[in-house]
Amino acid sequence: MYSLFAIMNDNVATGVLIINMSANTQKKVTNILNQQLSVFNSHYNREIEYCAGYTPSPSEIFIIDNFTDCRELFQYTSGEKTATEFNPKKHSADNIKCLFTGNSKTIILQNFDKKQVLNVNKTLFLSNSVFELSTSIGFNLPDKLAGVVTEDKIKFKSLQNLRKIFNMDKYFREATEEELKTFVANDKFYTDPGFDIIKISDTEILTKVALISKIKTMTHSISNIKKYAKQVGFTLKTTIDNGEEKIVMPTDKKEIKLLLSFLNEDIFKSGMSKQTYKSNSKRPI
């Protein structure tokens, strides 16, 4: 049977706590988690290496090899390390950020948030024909898994959910405010006076800028960028500024995102219909 552990947030000095359960409860929890694992493995039957910017199909699941963030967790699930017991008098369930369980080879991860905590201290329960005010606490188990780790490989559907548990910057990150300013200030762009991309930036814009910086699109010459735009059928607006041709940075948010998609090589032309499309995939074939 599985032991259930909690990863605590930074408000708690002890990073991992064990949730002690009765034998009967432990058996039921094990059955629930095994069912979730079975559904996870059967539903997501196509593993693909994680690729930022790619949206997986319903049957696809992302994987990251050499995922080292769970090595300490394996020490708890294998019994190598003993975790401190979760004590409601010392620890608040509000500080739980993840539940996990497993064995020496596999770890099951579940996201946890405050909505799952059951505040029943104002609830009356019937006991021996008399209602009594509850003094206990409780929480719900999530109905889906955030990820499954097998040795040093993690399988997951949502990177956003993993980021609530682990620092995923080594695999994926958004551009910082300073990086955004530097990107727009590139001498290959022409911007209107007073233009401030930070005011309209969102997750998509921050992500695209980080990806564009990673593939170094802006190191190419304007002429090469224009050739690529012609190849994929993208209308790239340029202007002459102080004798130099520059790419016009739009002021409309939708048009900015379209330009960023082009610079991130997300625009392509169909081979047969010759129509221009925006792809949701940066996954190499």
XYZ file of N, CA and C in Angstrom:
855
model
N 0.841 -1.202 0.000
C 0.000 0.000 0.000
C 0.873 1.248 0.000
N 0.309 2.327 -0.561
C 1.049 3.580 -0.653
C 1.008 4.360 0.663
N 2.118 5.005 0.973
C 2.131 6.048 1.998
C 1.913 7.371 1.279
N 1.214 8.289 1.934
C 0.904 9.575 1.316
C 1.758 10.671 1.944
N 2.427 11.436 1.093
C 3.316 12.504 1.563
C 2.825 13.855 1.043
N 3.234 14.899 1.740
C 2.900 16.266 1.325
C 4.177 17.077 1.169
N 4.290 17.786 0.038
C 5.367 18.762 -0.129
C 4.818 20.100 0.355
N 5.499 20.701 1.320
C 5.034 21.947 1.909
C 5.663 23.152 1.208
N 4.991 24.281 1.299
C 5.539 25.492 0.687
C 6.622 26.109 1.569
N 7.116 27.261 1.161
C 8.256 27.869 1.847
C 7.926 28.414 3.227
N 6.652 28.394 3.616
C 6.280 28.859 4.952
C 6.557 27.820 6.029
N 6.897 26.605 5.600
C 7.150 25.509 6.537
C 8.601 25.071 6.409
N 9.292 24.972 7.541
C 10.716 24.623 7.520
C 10.943 23.190 7.061
N 10.001 22.301 7.395
C 10.116 20.899 6.984
C 9.482 20.739 5.609
N 10.299 20.375 4.616
C 9.824 20.356 3.236
C 8.838 19.259 2.909
N 9.018 18.067 3.530
C 8.166 16.916 3.233
C 7.604 16.353 4.532
N 6.299 16.127 4.556
C 5.628 15.540 5.715
C 4.842 14.320 5.262
N 4.647 13.376 6.168
C 3.860 12.187 5.845
C 2.465 12.332 6.435
N 1.455 11.941 5.667
C 0.061 11.975 6.122
C -0.272 10.599 6.688
N -0.320 10.493 7.997
C -0.620 9.199 8.604
C -2.094 8.852 8.426
N -2.365 7.606 8.047
C -3.728 7.148 7.796
C -3.958 5.814 8.484
N -5.223 5.508 8.754
C -5.555 4.181 9.260
C -5.318 3.168 8.148
N -5.185 1.902 8.512
C -4.913 0.859 7.517
C -6.023 0.796 6.467
N -7.274 0.943 6.917
C -8.404 0.881 5.994
C -8.392 2.075 5.035
N -8.103 3.257 5.573
C -8.036 4.458 4.735
C -6.878 4.372 3.752
N -5.752 3.864 4.227
C -4.577 3.728 3.358
C -4.881 2.803 2.182
N -5.623 1.748 2.457
C -5.998 0.813 1.398
C -6.897 1.496 0.365
N -7.877 2.274 0.844
C -8.795 2.967 -0.062
C -8.069 4.033 -0.883
N -7.180 4.780 -0.229
C -6.413 5.813 -0.931
C -5.519 5.183 -1.994
N -4.914 4.045 -1.655
C -4.073 3.333 -2.618
C -4.877 2.924 -3.843
N -6.099 2.436 -3.626
C -6.959 2.039 -4.748
C -7.316 3.243 -5.624
N -7.632 4.372 -4.984
C -7.975 5.592 -5.730
C -6.803 6.038 -6.597
N -5.613 6.060 -6.005
C -4.433 6.527 -6.733
C -4.029 5.555 -7.842
N -4.192 4.264 -7.594
C -3.896 3.275 -8.641
C -4.849 3.425 -9.825
N -6.115 3.732 -9.531
C -7.086 3.967 -10.607
C -6.700 5.203 -11.423
N -6.292 6.262 -10.728
C -5.864 7.479 -11.425
C -4.627 7.222 -12.275
N -3.705 6.433 -11.753
C -2.492 6.096 -12.503
C -2.831 5.273 -13.738
N -3.769 4.338 -13.586
C -4.184 3.499 -14.712
C -4.827 4.340 -15.812
N -5.695 5.278 -15.425
C -6.336 6.174 -16.397
C -5.290 7.050 -17.079
N -4.357 7.567 -16.303
C -3.285 8.420 -16.827
C -2.478 7.671 -17.882
N -2.073 6.458 -17.570
C -1.227 5.682 -18.490
C -1.974 5.211 -19.730
N -3.260 4.894 -19.586
C -4.024 4.389 -20.734
C -4.510 5.520 -21.640
N -4.831 6.661 -21.052
C -5.356 7.783 -21.848
C -4.248 8.478 -22.634
N -3.123 8.699 -21.986
C -1.998 9.370 -22.650
C -1.015 8.306 -23.128
N -1.238 7.812 -24.334
C -0.454 6.671 -24.817
C 0.641 7.040 -25.812
N 0.831 8.347 -26.046
C 1.895 8.781 -26.964
C 2.816 9.756 -26.242
N 4.001 9.290 -25.915
C 4.961 10.135 -25.214
C 5.742 10.984 -26.212
N 5.863 12.292 -25.919
C 6.668 13.176 -26.762
C 7.568 14.012 -25.868
N 8.772 14.254 -26.332
C 9.706 15.071 -25.564
C 9.166 16.488 -25.435
N 9.292 17.053 -24.240
C 8.759 18.398 -24.011
C 9.372 19.400 -24.976
N 8.504 20.191 -25.585
C 8.945 21.207 -26.533
C 8.126 22.466 -26.281
N 8.779 23.531 -25.817
C 8.085 24.772 -25.497
C 7.359 25.307 -26.722
N 6.106 25.689 -26.537
C 5.323 26.239 -27.635
C 4.463 25.213 -28.340
N 4.668 23.921 -28.040
C 3.876 22.876 -28.690
C 2.674 22.514 -27.817
N 1.504 22.445 -28.424
C 0.296 22.033 -27.720
C 0.012 20.569 -28.038
N 0.118 19.677 -27.059
C -0.067 18.248 -27.338
C -1.517 17.906 -27.649
N -1.705 16.861 -28.439
C -3.047 16.370 -28.740
C -3.585 15.658 -27.495
N -4.895 15.341 -27.466
C -5.480 14.715 -26.273
C -4.800 13.421 -25.832
N -4.222 12.665 -26.759
C -3.602 11.390 -26.389
C -2.102 11.508 -26.127
N -1.540 12.694 -26.357
C -0.101 12.883 -26.184
C 0.228 13.362 -24.773
N 1.398 12.981 -24.304
C 1.862 13.385 -22.981
C 3.314 13.828 -23.087
N 3.625 14.941 -22.448
C 5.000 15.424 -22.454
C 5.882 14.562 -21.563
N 7.151 14.442 -21.936
C 8.130 13.802 -21.063
C 9.378 14.676 -20.995
N 10.053 14.627 -19.863
C 11.366 15.241 -19.702
C 12.276 14.182 -19.103
N 13.343 13.863 -19.795
C 14.339 12.930 -19.272
C 15.329 13.684 -18.392
N 16.045 12.928 -17.581
C 17.025 13.517 -16.655
C 16.368 14.554 -15.747
N 15.170 14.236 -15.298
C 14.453 15.107 -14.367
C 14.899 14.742 -12.955
N 15.712 15.590 -12.365
C 16.369 15.256 -11.095
C 15.640 15.782 -9.865
N 14.581 16.573 -10.063
C 13.930 17.224 -8.929
C 13.219 16.262 -7.981
N 13.002 15.020 -8.392
C 12.280 14.069 -7.547
C 13.189 13.058 -6.848
N 14.480 13.216 -6.985
C 15.381 12.226 -6.393
C 15.239 12.145 -4.876
N 15.060 13.292 -4.236
C 14.860 13.275 -2.783
C 13.519 12.645 -2.426
N 12.497 12.883 -3.257
C 11.179 12.305 -2.990
C 11.227 10.784 -3.048
N 12.048 10.242 -3.956
C 12.201 8.788 -4.035
C 12.770 8.219 -2.740
N 13.563 9.001 -2.028
C 14.122 8.528 -0.761
C 13.025 8.319 0.276
N 11.950 9.103 0.166
C 10.817 8.931 1.085
C 9.928 7.768 0.654
N 9.615 7.676 -0.636
C 8.713 6.609 -1.094
C 9.358 5.232 -1.016
N 10.692 5.189 -1.051
C 11.388 3.904 -0.950
C 11.650 3.505 0.496
N 11.416 4.432 1.428
C 11.663 4.139 2.839
C 13.069 4.462 3.293
N 13.890 4.981 2.382
C 15.268 5.328 2.735
C 15.301 6.480 3.734
N 14.362 7.414 3.579
C 14.237 8.543 4.500
C 12.902 8.452 5.226
N 12.880 8.904 6.477
C 11.643 8.941 7.253
C 11.150 10.376 7.349
N 9.909 10.586 6.981
C 9.344 11.939 6.993
C 8.685 12.241 8.329
N 8.711 13.500 8.708
C 8.002 13.962 9.899
C 6.501 13.873 9.658
N 5.752 13.520 10.706
C 4.308 13.366 10.570
C 3.612 14.723 10.460
N 2.651 14.808 9.552
C 1.820 16.009 9.455
C 0.962 16.101 10.708
N 1.090 17.217 11.422
C 0.358 17.426 12.673
C -0.475 18.698 12.541
N -1.812 18.573 12.520
C -2.672 19.748 12.339
C -2.450 20.840 13.382
N -1.930 20.463 14.547
C -1.673 21.458 15.591
C -0.416 22.273 15.287
N 0.466 21.705 14.465
C 1.718 22.386 14.114
C 1.737 22.868 12.664
N 1.040 22.127 11.809
C 1.108 22.405 10.374
C -0.278 22.730 9.824
N -0.333 23.707 8.948
C -1.597 24.068 8.300
C -1.688 23.403 6.935
N -2.849 22.818 6.657
C -3.056 22.194 5.341
C -3.001 23.234 4.228
N -3.190 24.502 4.574
C -3.096 25.575 3.579
C -1.694 25.687 2.994
N -0.699 25.143 3.702
C 0.693 25.233 3.253
C 1.132 24.040 2.408
N 0.202 23.108 2.141
C 0.520 21.979 1.261
C 0.468 22.460 -0.189
N 1.504 22.168 -0.967
C 1.459 22.536 -2.389
C 1.398 21.316 -3.302
N 1.647 20.134 -2.748
C 1.604 18.922 -3.575
C 1.460 17.702 -2.685
N 0.726 16.716 -3.161
C 0.675 15.399 -2.536
C 1.402 14.430 -3.447
N 2.157 13.506 -2.856
C 2.816 12.505 -3.693
C 2.879 11.171 -2.975
N 3.003 10.136 -3.770
C 3.122 8.787 -3.244
C 3.861 7.950 -4.269
N 4.081 6.678 -3.978
C 4.761 5.816 -4.934
C 5.631 4.784 -4.257
N 6.646 4.339 -4.989
C 7.575 3.344 -4.468
C 8.989 3.712 -4.908
N 9.880 2.740 -4.934
C 11.281 3.039 -5.257
C 11.501 3.362 -6.731
N 10.509 3.065 -7.588
C 10.686 3.279 -9.032
C 9.730 4.311 -9.631
N 8.581 4.520 -8.999
C 7.565 5.418 -9.559
C 7.014 6.360 -8.494
N 6.832 7.616 -8.873
C 6.207 8.606 -7.995
C 5.001 9.205 -8.709
N 3.906 9.323 -7.987
C 2.678 9.934 -8.481
C 2.550 11.310 -7.838
N 2.321 12.333 -8.653
C 2.235 13.710 -8.159
C 0.826 14.262 -8.329
N 0.334 14.941 -7.295
C -0.964 15.603 -7.357
C -0.820 17.049 -6.894
N -1.348 17.975 -7.685
C -1.376 19.368 -7.229
C -2.303 19.512 -6.028
N -2.040 20.512 -5.217
C -2.880 20.766 -4.047
C -3.037 22.269 -3.884
N -4.271 22.709 -3.628
C -4.480 24.126 -3.330
C -5.474 24.268 -2.186
N -5.653 25.489 -1.742
C -6.468 25.753 -0.552
C -7.923 25.344 -0.730
N -8.392 25.266 -1.969
C -9.781 24.883 -2.215
C -10.069 23.454 -1.761
N -9.008 22.649 -1.662
C -9.194 21.251 -1.265
C -9.280 21.075 0.249
N -8.916 22.109 1.005
C -8.967 22.021 2.463
C -10.414 22.164 2.918
N -10.863 21.227 3.746
C -12.231 21.247 4.262
C -12.234 21.888 5.643
N -12.842 23.044 5.746
C -12.950 23.733 7.030
C -14.263 23.316 7.681
N -14.181 22.339 8.583
C -15.402 21.780 9.182
C -15.543 22.147 10.653
N -14.791 23.148 11.118
C -14.849 23.476 12.548
C -16.156 24.160 12.954
N -17.022 24.446 11.968
C -18.348 24.980 12.287
C -19.441 24.021 11.829
N -19.055 22.757 11.682
C -19.983 21.744 11.193
C -20.428 20.846 12.336
N -21.731 20.568 12.395
C -22.279 19.681 13.425
C -22.371 18.265 12.883
N -21.849 17.297 13.646
C -21.913 15.888 13.276
C -22.702 15.131 14.339
N -23.470 14.141 13.873
C -24.264 13.326 14.789
C -23.390 12.254 15.414
N -23.363 12.197 16.752
C -22.581 11.196 17.474
C -23.389 10.726 18.674
N -23.751 9.428 18.671
C -24.549 8.845 19.765
C -25.835 9.642 20.011
N -26.538 9.923 18.925
C -27.829 10.624 18.942
C -27.720 12.081 19.366
N -26.483 12.593 19.481
C -26.272 13.991 19.874
C -25.362 14.663 18.855
N -25.731 15.881 18.442
C -24.880 16.621 17.509
C -23.730 17.287 18.259
N -22.548 17.132 17.711
C -21.365 17.745 18.304
C -20.647 18.589 17.259
N -20.041 19.673 17.731
C -19.294 20.557 16.841
C -17.944 19.930 16.516
N -17.652 19.839 15.226
C -16.402 19.203 14.804
C -15.195 20.063 15.170
N -14.126 19.394 15.547
C -12.852 20.078 15.826
C -11.752 19.558 14.903
N -12.143 18.763 13.907
C -11.152 18.145 13.027
C -10.986 18.948 11.742
N -9.970 18.569 10.964
C -9.766 19.172 9.647
C -9.768 18.059 8.607
N -9.848 18.441 7.357
C -9.796 17.445 6.289
C -9.450 18.092 4.969
N -9.237 17.254 3.963
C -8.993 17.782 2.616
C -9.395 16.738 1.585
N -9.704 17.224 0.398
C -10.073 16.349 -0.713
C -8.837 15.910 -1.479
N -8.895 14.703 -2.012
C -7.859 14.257 -2.936
C -8.213 14.754 -4.335
N -7.255 15.290 -5.084
C -7.536 15.696 -6.472
C -7.963 14.490 -7.297
N -8.724 14.739 -8.355
C -9.189 13.623 -9.182
C -8.293 13.353 -10.382
N -7.223 14.166 -10.543
C -6.289 13.958 -11.650
C -4.854 14.057 -11.151
N -3.959 13.426 -11.881
C -2.539 13.482 -11.546
C -1.873 14.644 -12.268
N -0.948 15.290 -11.577
C -0.172 16.371 -12.202
C 0.993 15.814 -12.997
N 1.458 14.638 -12.589
C 2.588 14.031 -13.286
C 2.942 12.683 -12.693
N 3.689 11.916 -13.452
C 4.183 10.611 -13.006
C 5.670 10.548 -13.305
N 6.451 10.199 -12.295
C 7.904 10.128 -12.448
C 8.343 8.677 -12.358
N 9.075 8.223 -13.361
C 9.665 6.891 -13.354
C 11.168 7.054 -13.428
N 11.820 6.750 -12.315
C 13.259 6.985 -12.182
C 13.554 8.455 -12.504
N 14.238 8.765 -13.611
C 14.563 10.163 -13.922
C 13.765 10.704 -15.106
N 12.600 10.117 -15.368
C 11.736 10.602 -16.453
C 10.388 11.013 -15.883
N 9.967 12.238 -16.201
C 8.658 12.700 -15.747
C 7.714 12.823 -16.933
N 6.478 12.383 -16.727
C 5.415 12.514 -17.725
C 4.384 13.501 -17.181
N 3.971 14.445 -18.011
C 3.030 15.460 -17.540
C 2.261 16.043 -18.718
N 1.091 16.583 -18.421
C 0.267 17.212 -19.456
C 0.405 18.725 -19.423
N 0.453 19.293 -18.224
C 0.478 20.748 -18.078
C 1.747 21.209 -17.375
N 2.546 21.994 -18.073
C 3.743 22.553 -17.459
C 3.370 23.527 -16.350
N 2.246 24.217 -16.531
C 1.806 25.188 -15.532
C 1.559 24.507 -14.193
N 0.982 23.306 -14.216
C 0.746 22.567 -12.976
C 2.052 22.138 -12.321
N 3.025 21.744 -13.139
C 4.320 21.352 -12.582
C 5.032 22.532 -11.949
N 4.852 23.707 -12.530
C 5.521 24.895 -12.007
C 5.004 25.277 -10.625
N 3.825 24.789 -10.266
C 3.300 25.024 -8.920
C 4.024 24.159 -7.888
N 4.734 23.137 -8.381
C 5.431 22.208 -7.489
C 6.939 22.407 -7.536
N 7.473 22.490 -8.759
C 8.923 22.560 -8.955
C 9.315 23.850 -9.671
N 10.574 24.212 -9.539
C 11.133 25.308 -10.329
C 11.502 24.737 -11.695
N 10.728 25.113 -12.715
C 10.902 24.543 -14.044
C 11.673 25.457 -14.984
N 12.352 26.464 -14.436
C 13.036 27.440 -15.287
C 14.083 26.812 -16.194
N 14.657 25.715 -15.766
C 15.675 25.077 -16.606
C 15.058 24.460 -17.862
N 13.740 24.221 -17.837
C 13.058 23.628 -18.987
C 12.206 24.652 -19.746
N 11.764 25.651 -19.052
C 10.838 26.609 -19.666
C 10.793 27.871 -18.821
N 10.794 29.014 -19.468
C 10.645 30.254 -18.710
C 10.058 31.342 -19.600
N 9.581 32.399 -18.957
C 9.070 33.562 -19.664
C 10.121 34.664 -19.610
N 10.056 35.569 -20.561
C 10.982 36.698 -20.566
C 10.709 37.596 -19.366
N 11.764 38.139 -18.796
C 11.608 39.096 -17.710
C 11.242 40.460 -18.291
N 10.854 41.377 -17.423
C 10.508 42.728 -17.873
C 11.708 43.390 -18.546
N 12.893 43.167 -17.985
C 14.105 43.760 -18.543
C 14.419 43.166 -19.911
N 14.231 41.839 -20.048
C 14.468 41.177 -21.333
C 13.476 41.657 -22.391
N 12.254 41.939 -21.950
C 11.232 42.447 -22.864
C 11.636 43.823 -23.402
N 12.122 44.675 -22.509
C 12.582 46.011 -22.920
C 13.754 45.906 -23.895
N 14.696 45.003 -23.584
C 15.873 44.824 -24.441
C 15.471 44.323 -25.820
N 14.502 43.396 -25.852
C 14.033 42.829 -27.118
C 13.446 43.918 -28.012
N 12.565 44.738 -27.463
C 11.906 45.791 -28.242
C 12.908 46.861 -28.672
N 13.959 47.050 -27.864
C 14.962 48.077 -28.175
C 15.955 47.625 -29.240
N 15.809 46.390 -29.738
C 16.702 45.889 -30.784
C 16.695 46.848 -31.978
N 17.884 47.137 -32.509
C 17.977 48.137 -33.584
C 17.355 47.687 -34.903
N 16.843 46.442 -34.946
C 16.142 45.988 -36.154
C 14.654 46.341 -36.113
N 14.181 46.862 -34.966
C 12.775 47.253 -34.831
C 12.619 48.768 -34.909
N 11.494 49.173 -35.506
C 11.081 50.578 -35.427
C 9.840 50.624 -34.545
N 9.873 51.438 -33.499
C 8.717 51.582 -32.613
C 8.272 53.038 -32.574
N 6.963 53.233 -32.440
C 6.422 54.586 -32.316
C 6.878 55.212 -31.000
N 7.031 56.529 -30.959
C 7.398 57.206 -29.708
C 6.399 56.882 -28.595
N 6.910 56.552 -27.417
C 6.045 56.235 -26.281
C 5.560 54.801 -26.246
N 5.972 53.985 -27.232
C 5.541 52.579 -27.268
C 6.051 51.846 -26.029
N 5.154 51.136 -25.326
C 5.518 50.392 -24.113
C 4.864 49.020 -24.154
N 5.630 48.023 -24.559
C 5.082 46.666 -24.703
C 4.726 46.051 -23.356
N 5.351 46.542 -22.280
C 5.098 45.975 -20.956
C 3.633 46.171 -20.547
N 3.027 47.269 -20.988
C 1.637 47.560 -20.629
C 0.662 46.527 -21.182
N 1.012 45.908 -22.298
C 0.091 44.944 -22.923
C 0.627 43.516 -22.877
N 1.765 43.319 -22.234
C 2.370 41.981 -22.225
C 1.525 41.012 -21.408
N 1.468 39.781 -21.873
C 0.807 38.704 -21.143
C 1.676 37.463 -21.266
N 1.185 36.341 -20.773
C 1.979 35.110 -20.778
C 2.423 34.724 -22.177
N 1.528 34.858 -23.158
C 1.878 34.481 -24.530
C 3.011 35.349 -25.074
N 2.926 36.657 -24.858
C 3.970 37.566 -25.342
C 5.296 37.287 -24.645
N 5.254 37.109 -23.326
C 6.477 36.839 -22.565
C 7.116 35.525 -22.999
N 6.270 34.528 -23.268
C 6.774 33.228 -23.713
C 7.419 33.333 -25.089
N 6.725 34.000 -26.013
C 7.245 34.135 -27.379
C 8.586 34.863 -27.393
N 8.699 35.938 -26.623
C 9.950 36.699 -26.594
C 11.092 35.838 -26.065
N 10.820 35.034 -25.029
C 11.856 34.143 -24.491
C 12.287 33.121 -25.535
N 11.314 32.576 -26.274
C 11.622 31.579 -27.302
C 12.384 32.193 -28.471
N 11.988 33.395 -28.882
C 12.680 34.082 -29.984
C 14.128 34.363 -29.602
N 14.329 34.789 -28.363
C 15.694 35.050 -27.886
C 16.514 33.768 -27.876
N 15.847 32.653 -27.543
C 16.547 31.369 -27.471
C 17.015 30.899 -28.841
N 16.170 31.076 -29.873
C 16.555 30.613 -31.216
C 17.305 31.696 -32.002
N 17.479 32.861 -31.376
C 18.322 33.940 -31.915
C 17.866 34.426 -33.298
N 16.557 34.561 -33.464
C 16.018 35.056 -34.733
C 16.554 36.439 -35.079
N 16.670 37.291 -34.071
C 17.031 38.685 -34.332
C 18.507 38.877 -34.656
N 19.275 37.799 -34.681
C 20.672 37.913 -35.127
C 20.763 37.855 -36.648
N 19.658 37.447 -37.302
C 19.638 37.400 -38.766
C 19.477 38.812 -39.331
N 19.935 39.002 -40.543
C 19.815 40.308 -41.191
C 18.368 40.570 -41.593
N 18.030 41.841 -41.767
C 16.683 42.212 -42.206
C 16.351 41.554 -43.542
N 17.321 41.498 -44.446
C 17.069 40.899 -45.766
C 16.727 39.420 -45.643
N 17.416 38.695 -44.752
C 17.118 37.273 -44.554
C 15.750 37.081 -43.903
N 15.417 37.947 -42.952
C 14.106 37.861 -42.306
C 12.999 38.134 -43.323
N 13.229 39.087 -44.232
C 12.252 39.394 -45.283
C 12.088 38.219 -46.248
N 13.194 37.546 -46.575
C 13.129 36.375 -47.456
C 12.284 35.276 -46.819
N 12.491 35.066 -45.523
C 11.721 34.038 -44.816
C 10.238 34.415 -44.796
N 9.938 35.707 -44.579
C 8.544 36.167 -44.576
C 7.878 35.888 -45.921
N 8.615 36.110 -46.998
C 8.082 35.857 -48.341
C 7.834 34.373 -48.548
N 8.736 33.532 -48.054
C 8.609 32.078 -48.209
C 7.342 31.553 -47.542
N 7.023 32.084 -46.359
C 5.875 31.566 -45.608
C 4.609 32.384 -45.837
N 4.694 33.421 -46.673
C 3.516 34.217 -46.988
C 3.091 35.163 -45.889
N 4.056 35.616 -45.085
C 3.741 36.544 -43.998
C 4.016 37.978 -44.445
N 3.069 38.872 -44.176
C 3.244 40.283 -44.537
C 4.068 40.983 -43.463
N 5.327 41.183 -43.764
C 6.239 41.832 -42.819
C 6.359 43.308 -43.180
N 5.923 44.154 -42.272
C 5.969 45.596 -42.524
C 7.322 46.160 -42.095
N 7.954 46.901 -43.010
C 9.231 47.546 -42.696
C 9.151 49.027 -43.048
N 10.089 49.778 -42.531
C 10.165 51.211 -42.833
C 11.629 51.636 -42.815
N 11.904 52.773 -43.418
C 13.265 53.313 -43.408
C 13.371 54.333 -42.275
N 14.311 54.102 -41.375
C 14.525 54.997 -40.239
C 16.006 55.363 -40.177
N 16.287 56.654 -40.346
C 17.685 57.127 -40.360
C 18.531 56.359 -41.377
N 17.919 56.113 -42.540
C 18.644 55.466 -43.619
C 18.740 53.963 -43.519
N 18.133 53.347 -42.484
C 18.187 51.891 -42.303
C 16.782 51.300 -42.357
N 16.670 50.136 -43.008
C 15.383 49.439 -43.053
C 15.170 48.695 -41.735
N 13.983 48.884 -41.162
C 13.675 48.255 -39.881
C 12.289 47.626 -39.908
N 12.086 46.641 -39.044
C 10.783 45.984 -38.908
C 9.886 46.865 -38.049
N 8.696 47.143 -38.544
C 7.754 47.977 -37.793
C 7.106 47.143 -36.690
N 7.277 47.575 -35.450
C 6.614 46.919 -34.325
C 5.189 47.453 -34.235
N 4.174 46.584 -34.389
C 2.778 47.053 -34.340
C 2.434 47.607 -32.955
N 1.353 48.346 -32.886
C 0.862 48.838 -31.597
C -0.353 48.045 -31.129
N -0.979 47.323 -32.044
C -2.131 46.487 -31.714
C -1.648 45.159 -31.126
N -2.231 44.746 -30.005
C -1.779 43.545 -29.299
C -1.864 42.296 -30.171
N -2.965 42.148 -30.908
C -3.139 40.984 -31.772
C -2.067 40.940 -32.856
N -1.759 42.099 -33.434
C -0.744 42.155 -34.488
C 0.658 41.922 -33.925
N 0.898 42.378 -32.694
C 2.191 42.114 -32.042
C 2.390 40.611 -31.880
N 1.341 39.927 -31.419
C 1.432 38.479 -31.224
C 1.669 37.760 -32.549
N 1.052 38.260 -33.621
C 1.243 37.647 -34.935
C 2.687 37.827 -35.401
N 3.252 39.024 -35.192
C 4.652 39.262 -35.550
C 5.575 38.364 -34.735
N 5.297 38.232 -33.437
C 6.126 37.380 -32.580
C 6.028 35.917 -33.006
N 4.833 35.493 -33.430
C 4.666 34.121 -33.925
C 5.518 33.894 -35.166
N 5.552 34.895 -36.046
C 6.398 34.801 -37.241
C 7.872 34.703 -36.854
N 8.316 35.574 -35.961
C 9.725 35.583 -35.549
C 10.101 34.313 -34.788
N 9.094 33.653 -34.205
C 9.333 32.381 -33.516
C 9.168 31.192 -34.456
N 9.011 31.477 -35.746
C 8.875 30.451 -36.792
C 7.632 29.592 -36.602
N 6.540 30.236 -36.148
C 5.268 29.539 -35.984
C 4.350 29.724 -37.190
N 4.795 30.489 -38.195
C 3.996 30.731 -39.398
C 4.523 29.844 -40.522
N 3.626 29.166 -41.228
C 4.073 28.318 -42.335
C 3.068 28.373 -43.484
N 3.530 27.974 -44.656
C 2.674 27.938 -45.849
C 2.427 26.485 -46.234
N 1.160 26.155 -46.455
C 0.798 24.802 -46.854
C 1.426 24.458 -48.200
N 1.944 23.233 -48.295
C 2.611 22.813 -49.521
C 1.680 22.684 -50.704
N 0.411 22.295 -50.456
C -0.518 22.078 -51.565
C -1.416 23.280 -51.826
N -2.065 23.790 -50.785
C -2.993 24.910 -50.990
C -2.285 26.258 -51.043
N -1.032 26.283 -50.565
C -0.226 27.514 -50.516
C -0.825 28.562 -49.577
N -1.755 28.135 -48.712
C -2.312 29.056 -47.730
C -1.349 29.201 -46.554
N -1.392 30.377 -45.921
C -0.525 30.643 -44.774
C -1.272 30.324 -43.486
N -0.608 29.578 -42.589
C -1.222 29.171 -41.330
C -0.331 29.546 -40.150
N -0.973 29.649 -38.982
C -0.233 29.802 -37.732
C -0.265 28.463 -37.021
N 0.904 27.922 -36.714
C 0.994 26.608 -36.087
C 0.970 26.726 -34.574
N 0.448 25.683 -33.908
C 0.535 25.646 -32.449
C 1.732 24.821 -32.011
N 2.567 24.448 -32.954
C 3.647 23.502 -32.658
C 5.012 24.033 -33.037
N 5.957 23.863 -32.097
C 7.365 24.113 -32.404
C 8.121 22.799 -32.251
N 7.381 21.716 -32.289
C 7.976 20.407 -32.085
C 8.694 19.952 -33.348
N 10.007 19.639 -33.258
C 10.730 19.158 -34.436
C 10.205 17.800 -34.873
N 10.265 17.531 -36.171
C 9.830 16.230 -36.699
C 11.048 15.353 -36.926
